[in-house]
PDB file of N, CA and C in Angstrom:
ATOM      1  N   MET A   1      85.610  92.998 106.468  1.00 82.00           N
ATOM      2  CA  MET A   1      86.562  92.303 107.294  1.00 82.00           C
ATOM      3  C   MET A   1      87.408  91.424 106.390  1.00 82.00           C
ATOM      4  N   LEU A   2      88.686  91.346 106.698  1.00 81.00           N
ATOM      5  CA  LEU A   2      89.593  90.486 105.951  1.00 81.00           C
ATOM      6  C   LEU A   2      90.141  89.407 106.868  1.00 81.00           C
ATOM      7  N   GLU A   3      90.276  88.213 106.333  1.00 82.00           N
ATOM      8  CA  GLU A   3      90.859  87.096 107.078  1.00 82.00           C
ATOM      9  C   GLU A   3      92.094  86.630 106.323  1.00 82.00           C
ATOM     10  N   LEU A   4      93.239  86.662 107.000  1.00 80.00           N
ATOM     11  CA  LEU A   4      94.489  86.191 106.418  1.00 80.00           C
ATOM     12  C   LEU A   4      94.741  84.794 106.960  1.00 80.00           C
ATOM     13  N   ASP A   5      94.657  83.801 106.090  1.00 78.00           N
ATOM     14  CA  ASP A   5      94.774  82.399 106.479  1.00 78.00           C
ATOM     15  C   ASP A   5      96.207  81.927 106.281  1.00 78.00           C
ATOM     16  N   ASN A   6      96.969  81.891 107.372  1.00 75.00           N
ATOM     17  CA  ASN A   6      98.339  81.376 107.384  1.00 75.00           C
ATOM     18  C   ASN A   6      99.220  82.023 106.306  1.00 75.00           C
ATOM     19  N   PHE A   7      98.977  83.276 106.005  1.00 75.00           N
ATOM     20  CA  PHE A   7      99.738  84.035 105.013  1.00 75.00           C
ATOM     21  C   PHE A   7      99.689  83.398 103.623  1.00 75.00           C
ATOM     22  N   ARG A   8      98.689  82.569 103.362  1.00 78.00           N
ATOM     23  CA  ARG A   8      98.567  81.909 102.061  1.00 78.00           C
ATOM     24  C   ARG A   8      97.329  82.356 101.297  1.00 78.00           C
ATOM     25  N   ARG A   9      96.272  82.709 102.007  1.00 80.00           N
ATOM     26  CA  ARG A   9      95.004  83.042 101.363  1.00 80.00           C
ATOM     27  C   ARG A   9      94.379  84.222 102.092  1.00 80.00           C
ATOM     28  N   LEU A  10      93.853  85.165 101.316  1.00 82.00           N
ATOM     29  CA  LEU A  10      93.188  86.333 101.877  1.00 82.00           C
ATOM     30  C   LEU A  10      91.721  86.278 101.481  1.00 82.00           C
ATOM     31  N   VAL A  11      90.848  86.280 102.480  1.00 82.00           N
ATOM     32  CA  VAL A  11      89.406  86.182 102.246  1.00 82.00           C
ATOM     33  C   VAL A  11      88.756  87.452 102.775  1.00 82.00           C
ATOM     34  N   GLY A  12      87.839  88.021 101.982  1.00 82.00           N
ATOM     35  CA  GLY A  12      87.152  89.237 102.391  1.00 82.00           C
ATOM     36  C   GLY A  12      85.675  88.993 102.633  1.00 82.00           C
ATOM     37  N   PHE A  13      85.144  89.608 103.661  1.00 84.00           N
ATOM     38  CA  PHE A  13      83.721  89.529 103.991  1.00 84.00           C
ATOM     39  C   PHE A  13      83.187  90.955 104.059  1.00 84.00           C
ATOM     40  N   GLY A  14      82.097  91.216 103.353  1.00 81.00           N
ATOM     41  CA  GLY A  14      81.504  92.549 103.373  1.00 81.00           C
ATOM     42  C   GLY A  14      82.214  93.547 102.477  1.00 81.00           C
ATOM     43  N   TRP A  15      83.022  93.077 101.557  1.00 75.00           N
ATOM     44  CA  TRP A  15      83.712  93.937 100.599  1.00 75.00           C
ATOM     45  C   TRP A  15      83.138  93.636  99.231  1.00 75.00           C
ATOM     46  N   PRO A  16      82.321  94.498  98.690  1.00 81.00           N
ATOM     47  CA  PRO A  16      81.733  94.240  97.374  1.00 81.00           C
ATOM     48  C   PRO A  16      82.814  94.001  96.315  1.00 81.00           C
ATOM     49  N   GLY A  17      82.663  92.923  95.576  1.00 80.00           N
ATOM     50  CA  GLY A  17      83.593  92.598  94.502  1.00 80.00           C
ATOM     51  C   GLY A  17      84.851  91.867  94.936  1.00 80.00           C
ATOM     52  N   PHE A  18      85.055  91.661  96.233  1.00 76.00           N
ATOM     53  CA  PHE A  18      86.250  90.950  96.702  1.00 76.00           C
ATOM     54  C   PHE A  18      85.814  89.727  97.485  1.00 76.00           C
ATOM     55  N   LYS A  19      86.217  88.561  97.022  1.00 75.00           N
ATOM     56  CA  LYS A  19      85.882  87.329  97.741  1.00 75.00           C
ATOM     57  C   LYS A  19      87.117  86.730  98.383  1.00 75.00           C
ATOM     58  N   SER A  20      88.096  86.365  97.559  1.00 77.00           N
ATOM     59  CA  SER A  20      89.327  85.810  98.111  1.00 77.00           C
ATOM     60  C   SER A  20      90.425  85.847  97.062  1.00 77.00           C
ATOM     61  N   THR A  21      91.632  85.706  97.543  1.00 78.00           N
ATOM     62  CA  THR A  21      92.777  85.614  96.648  1.00 78.00           C
ATOM     63  C   THR A  21      93.822  84.716  97.287  1.00 78.00           C
ATOM     64  N   ASN A  22      94.454  83.895  96.478  1.00 77.00           N
ATOM     65  CA  ASN A  22      95.558  83.077  96.959  1.00 77.00           C
ATOM     66  C   ASN A  22      96.831  83.900  96.817  1.00 77.00           C
ATOM     67  N   LEU A  23      97.591  83.974  97.883  1.00 73.00           N
ATOM     68  CA  LEU A  23      98.835  84.719  97.846  1.00 73.00           C
ATOM     69  C   LEU A  23      99.899  83.839  97.200  1.00 73.00           C
ATOM     70  N   ARG A  24     100.774  84.432  96.451  1.00 72.00           N
ATOM     71  CA  ARG A  24     101.728  83.660  95.648  1.00 72.00           C
ATOM     72  C   ARG A  24     102.599  82.738  96.480  1.00 72.00           C
ATOM     73  N   ARG A  25     103.080  83.243  97.582  1.00 70.00           N
ATOM     74  CA  ARG A  25     103.884  82.384  98.445  1.00 70.00           C
ATOM     75  C   ARG A  25     103.756  82.866  99.877  1.00 70.00           C
ATOM     76  N   GLN A  26     103.985  81.964 100.768  1.00 67.00           N
ATOM     77  CA  GLN A  26     103.858  82.273 102.180  1.00 67.00           C
ATOM     78  C   GLN A  26     105.072  83.088 102.613  1.00 67.00           C
ATOM     79  N   GLY A  27     104.838  84.267 103.119  1.00 67.00           N
ATOM     80  CA  GLY A  27     105.941  85.106 103.570  1.00 67.00           C
ATOM     81  C   GLY A  27     105.606  85.755 104.897  1.00 67.00           C
ATOM     82  N   LYS A  28     106.356  85.419 105.932  1.00 71.00           N
ATOM     83  CA  LYS A  28     106.095  85.981 107.251  1.00 71.00           C
ATOM     84  C   LYS A  28     107.193  86.949 107.689  1.00 71.00           C
ATOM     85  N   GLY A  29     108.167  87.164 106.815  1.00 81.00           N
ATOM     86  CA  GLY A  29     109.210  88.127 107.117  1.00 81.00           C
ATOM     87  C   GLY A  29     110.465  87.558 107.757  1.00 81.00           C
ATOM     88  N   GLN A  30     110.493  86.247 108.041  1.00 85.00           N
ATOM     89  CA  GLN A  30     111.667  85.679 108.703  1.00 85.00           C
ATOM     90  C   GLN A  30     112.927  85.809 107.851  1.00 85.00           C
ATOM     91  N   ARG A  31     112.804  85.571 106.555  1.00 88.00           N
ATOM     92  CA  ARG A  31     113.977  85.629 105.676  1.00 88.00           C
ATOM     93  C   ARG A  31     114.561  87.049 105.653  1.00 88.00           C
ATOM     94  N   ALA A  32     113.703  88.048 105.513  1.00 90.00           N
ATOM     95  CA  ALA A  32     114.172  89.440 105.491  1.00 90.00           C
ATOM     96  C   ALA A  32     114.742  89.841 106.851  1.00 90.00           C
ATOM     97  N   ARG A  33     114.121  89.360 107.916  1.00 90.00           N
ATOM     98  CA  ARG A  33     114.600  89.676 109.264  1.00 90.00           C
ATOM     99  C   ARG A  33     115.990  89.083 109.493  1.00 90.00           C
ATOM    100  N   ALA A  34     116.185  87.830 109.072  1.00 92.00           N
ATOM    101  CA  ALA A  34     117.491  87.188 109.224  1.00 92.00           C
ATOM    102  C   ALA A  34     118.546  87.903 108.381  1.00 92.00           C
ATOM    103  N   ALA A  35     118.183  88.308 107.165  1.00 94.00           N
ATOM    104  CA  ALA A  35     119.123  89.016 106.293  1.00 94.00           C
ATOM    105  C   ALA A  35     119.528  90.354 106.908  1.00 94.00           C
ATOM    106  N   ALA A  36     118.579  91.065 107.508  1.00 94.00           N
ATOM    107  CA  ALA A  36     118.883  92.347 108.153  1.00 94.00           C
ATOM    108  C   ALA A  36     119.810  92.147 109.349  1.00 94.00           C
ATOM    109  N   PHE A  37     119.602  91.070 110.100  1.00 93.00           N
ATOM    110  CA  PHE A  37     120.446  90.759 111.254  1.00 93.00           C
ATOM    111  C   PHE A  37     121.878  90.458 110.806  1.00 93.00           C
ATOM    112  N   VAL A  38     122.015  89.612 109.781  1.00 95.00           N
ATOM    113  CA  VAL A  38     123.342  89.255 109.273  1.00 95.00           C
ATOM    114  C   VAL A  38     124.042  90.490 108.704  1.00 95.00           C
ATOM    115  N   ALA A  39     123.310  91.332 107.986  1.00 95.00           N
ATOM    116  CA  ALA A  39     123.897  92.558 107.430  1.00 95.00           C
ATOM    117  C   ALA A  39     124.393  93.478 108.545  1.00 95.00           C
ATOM    118  N   ALA A  40     123.636  93.581 109.627  1.00 95.00           N
ATOM    119  CA  ALA A  40     124.053  94.419 110.755  1.00 95.00           C
ATOM    120  C   ALA A  40     125.332  93.871 111.381  1.00 95.00           C
ATOM    121  N   LEU A  41     125.428  92.544 111.498  1.00 95.00           N
ATOM    122  CA  LEU A  41     126.644  91.940 112.049  1.00 95.00           C
ATOM    123  C   LEU A  41     127.844  92.183 111.133  1.00 95.00           C
ATOM    124  N   ARG A  42     127.656  91.978 109.851  1.00 96.00           N
ATOM    125  CA  ARG A  42     128.762  92.128 108.893  1.00 96.00           C
ATOM    126  C   ARG A  42     129.241  93.568 108.782  1.00 96.00           C
ATOM    127  N   ASN A  43     128.302  94.508 108.807  1.00 96.00           N
ATOM    128  CA  ASN A  43     128.641  95.914 108.590  1.00 96.00           C
ATOM    129  C   ASN A  43     128.866  96.693 109.879  1.00 96.00           C
ATOM    130  N   GLY A  44     128.673  96.034 111.011  1.00 95.00           N
ATOM    131  CA  GLY A  44     128.839  96.723 112.285  1.00 95.00           C
ATOM    132  C   GLY A  44     127.762  97.756 112.547  1.00 95.00           C
ATOM    133  N   GLY A  45     126.611  97.579 111.908  1.00 94.00           N
ATOM    134  CA  GLY A  45     125.510  98.522 112.070  1.00 94.00           C
ATOM    135  C   GLY A  45     124.663  98.209 113.291  1.00 94.00           C
ATOM    136  N   PRO A  46     123.643  99.025 113.512  1.00 94.00           N
ATOM    137  CA  PRO A  46     122.752  98.796 114.652  1.00 94.00           C
ATOM    138  C   PRO A  46     121.879  97.564 114.431  1.00 94.00           C
ATOM    139  N   ALA A  47     121.403  97.004 115.512  1.00 92.00           N
ATOM    140  CA  ALA A  47     120.505  95.848 115.432  1.00 92.00           C
ATOM    141  C   ALA A  47     119.223  96.257 114.709  1.00 92.00           C
ATOM    142  N   PRO A  48     118.663  95.368 113.891  1.00 92.00           N
ATOM    143  CA  PRO A  48     117.422  95.692 113.174  1.00 92.00           C
ATOM    144  C   PRO A  48     116.266  96.034 114.115  1.00 92.00           C
ATOM    145  N   ILE A  49     116.247  95.394 115.281  1.00 91.00           N
ATOM    146  CA  ILE A  49     115.233  95.697 116.297  1.00 91.00           C
ATOM    147  C   ILE A  49     115.991  96.186 117.531  1.00 91.00           C
ATOM    148  N   PRO A  50     115.765  97.430 117.946  1.00 92.00           N
ATOM    149  CA  PRO A  50     116.486  97.960 119.106  1.00 92.00           C
ATOM    150  C   PRO A  50     116.213  97.138 120.367  1.00 92.00           C
ATOM    151  N   MET A  51     117.232  97.011 121.210  1.00 93.00           N
ATOM    152  CA  MET A  51     117.123  96.222 122.443  1.00 93.00           C
ATOM    153  C   MET A  51     115.980  96.722 123.320  1.00 93.00           C
ATOM    154  N   GLU A  52     115.750  98.033 123.363  1.00 96.00           N
ATOM    155  CA  GLU A  52     114.660  98.577 124.184  1.00 96.00           C
ATOM    156  C   GLU A  52     113.311  98.019 123.728  1.00 96.00           C
ATOM    157  N   GLU A  53     113.156  97.895 122.425  1.00 95.00           N
ATOM    158  CA  GLU A  53     111.906  97.366 121.875  1.00 95.00           C
ATOM    159  C   GLU A  53     111.733  95.886 122.225  1.00 95.00           C
ATOM    160  N   ILE A  54     112.806  95.123 122.153  1.00 94.00           N
ATOM    161  CA  ILE A  54     112.762  93.700 122.505  1.00 94.00           C
ATOM    162  C   ILE A  54     112.402  93.541 123.977  1.00 94.00           C
ATOM    163  N   MET A  55     113.017  94.345 124.837  1.00 96.00           N
ATOM    164  CA  MET A  55     112.746  94.257 126.275  1.00 96.00           C
ATOM    165  C   MET A  55     111.301  94.642 126.590  1.00 96.00           C
ATOM    166  N   GLU A  56     110.791  95.673 125.941  1.00 97.00           N
ATOM    167  CA  GLU A  56     109.403  96.094 126.168  1.00 97.00           C
ATOM    168  C   GLU A  56     108.431  95.011 125.726  1.00 97.00           C
ATOM    169  N   GLU A  57     108.691  94.418 124.579  1.00 94.00           N
ATOM    170  CA  GLU A  57     107.832  93.337 124.092  1.00 94.00           C
ATOM    171  C   GLU A  57     107.842  92.154 125.053  1.00 94.00           C
ATOM    172  N   SER A  58     109.011  91.806 125.558  1.00 96.00           N
ATOM    173  CA  SER A  58     109.119  90.703 126.517  1.00 96.00           C
ATOM    174  C   SER A  58     108.364  91.021 127.799  1.00 96.00           C
ATOM    175  N   ARG A  59     108.517  92.255 128.293  1.00 96.00           N
ATOM    176  CA  ARG A  59     107.836  92.659 129.527  1.00 96.00           C
ATOM    177  C   ARG A  59     106.322  92.558 129.380  1.00 96.00           C
ATOM    178  N   VAL A  60     105.799  93.054 128.267  1.00 96.00           N
ATOM    179  CA  VAL A  60     104.351  93.018 128.036  1.00 96.00           C
ATOM    180  C   VAL A  60     103.870  91.580 127.890  1.00 96.00           C
ATOM    181  N   THR A  61     104.638  90.744 127.200  1.00 95.00           N
ATOM    182  CA  THR A  61     104.259  89.338 127.032  1.00 95.00           C
ATOM    183  C   THR A  61     104.163  88.638 128.379  1.00 95.00           C
ATOM    184  N   ILE A  62     105.144  88.849 129.242  1.00 96.00           N
ATOM    185  CA  ILE A  62     105.128  88.237 130.577  1.00 96.00           C
ATOM    186  C   ILE A  62     103.962  88.778 131.388  1.00 96.00           C
ATOM    187  N   GLU A  63     103.723  90.071 131.315  1.00 96.00           N
ATOM    188  CA  GLU A  63     102.617  90.694 132.053  1.00 96.00           C
ATOM    189  C   GLU A  63     101.265  90.119 131.624  1.00 96.00           C
ATOM    190  N   VAL A  64     101.073  89.952 130.336  1.00 95.00           N
ATOM    191  CA  VAL A  64      99.804  89.422 129.819  1.00 95.00           C
ATOM    192  C   VAL A  64      99.629  87.960 130.204  1.00 95.00           C
ATOM    193  N   ALA A  65     100.720  87.206 130.279  1.00 94.00           N
ATOM    194  CA  ALA A  65     100.641  85.773 130.575  1.00 94.00           C
ATOM    195  C   ALA A  65     100.346  85.493 132.046  1.00 94.00           C
ATOM    196  N   GLN A  66     100.581  86.455 132.913  1.00 91.00           N
ATOM    197  CA  GLN A  66     100.342  86.239 134.341  1.00 91.00           C
ATOM    198  C   GLN A  66      98.853  86.323 134.650  1.00 91.00           C
ATOM    199  N   PRO A  67      98.388  85.430 135.540  1.00 86.00           N
ATOM    200  CA  PRO A  67      96.948  85.442 135.884  1.00 86.00           C
ATOM    201  C   PRO A  67      96.530  86.663 136.674  1.00 86.00           C
TER     202      PRO A  67
END
């Protein structure tokens, strides 16, 4: 089993020879996501995440949040 602690440290359990490693820098993808969005706007390209995917994710999130 691997535990990713806030994208800064990776700890392994039950993996012979692997205990933990500090990741060089915290990266959650926001910078790359923003760059892809800006590039799509500048170049007139498609959105990095299709609208159908955004709507489906929103629908599932609302469905899961309801009692």
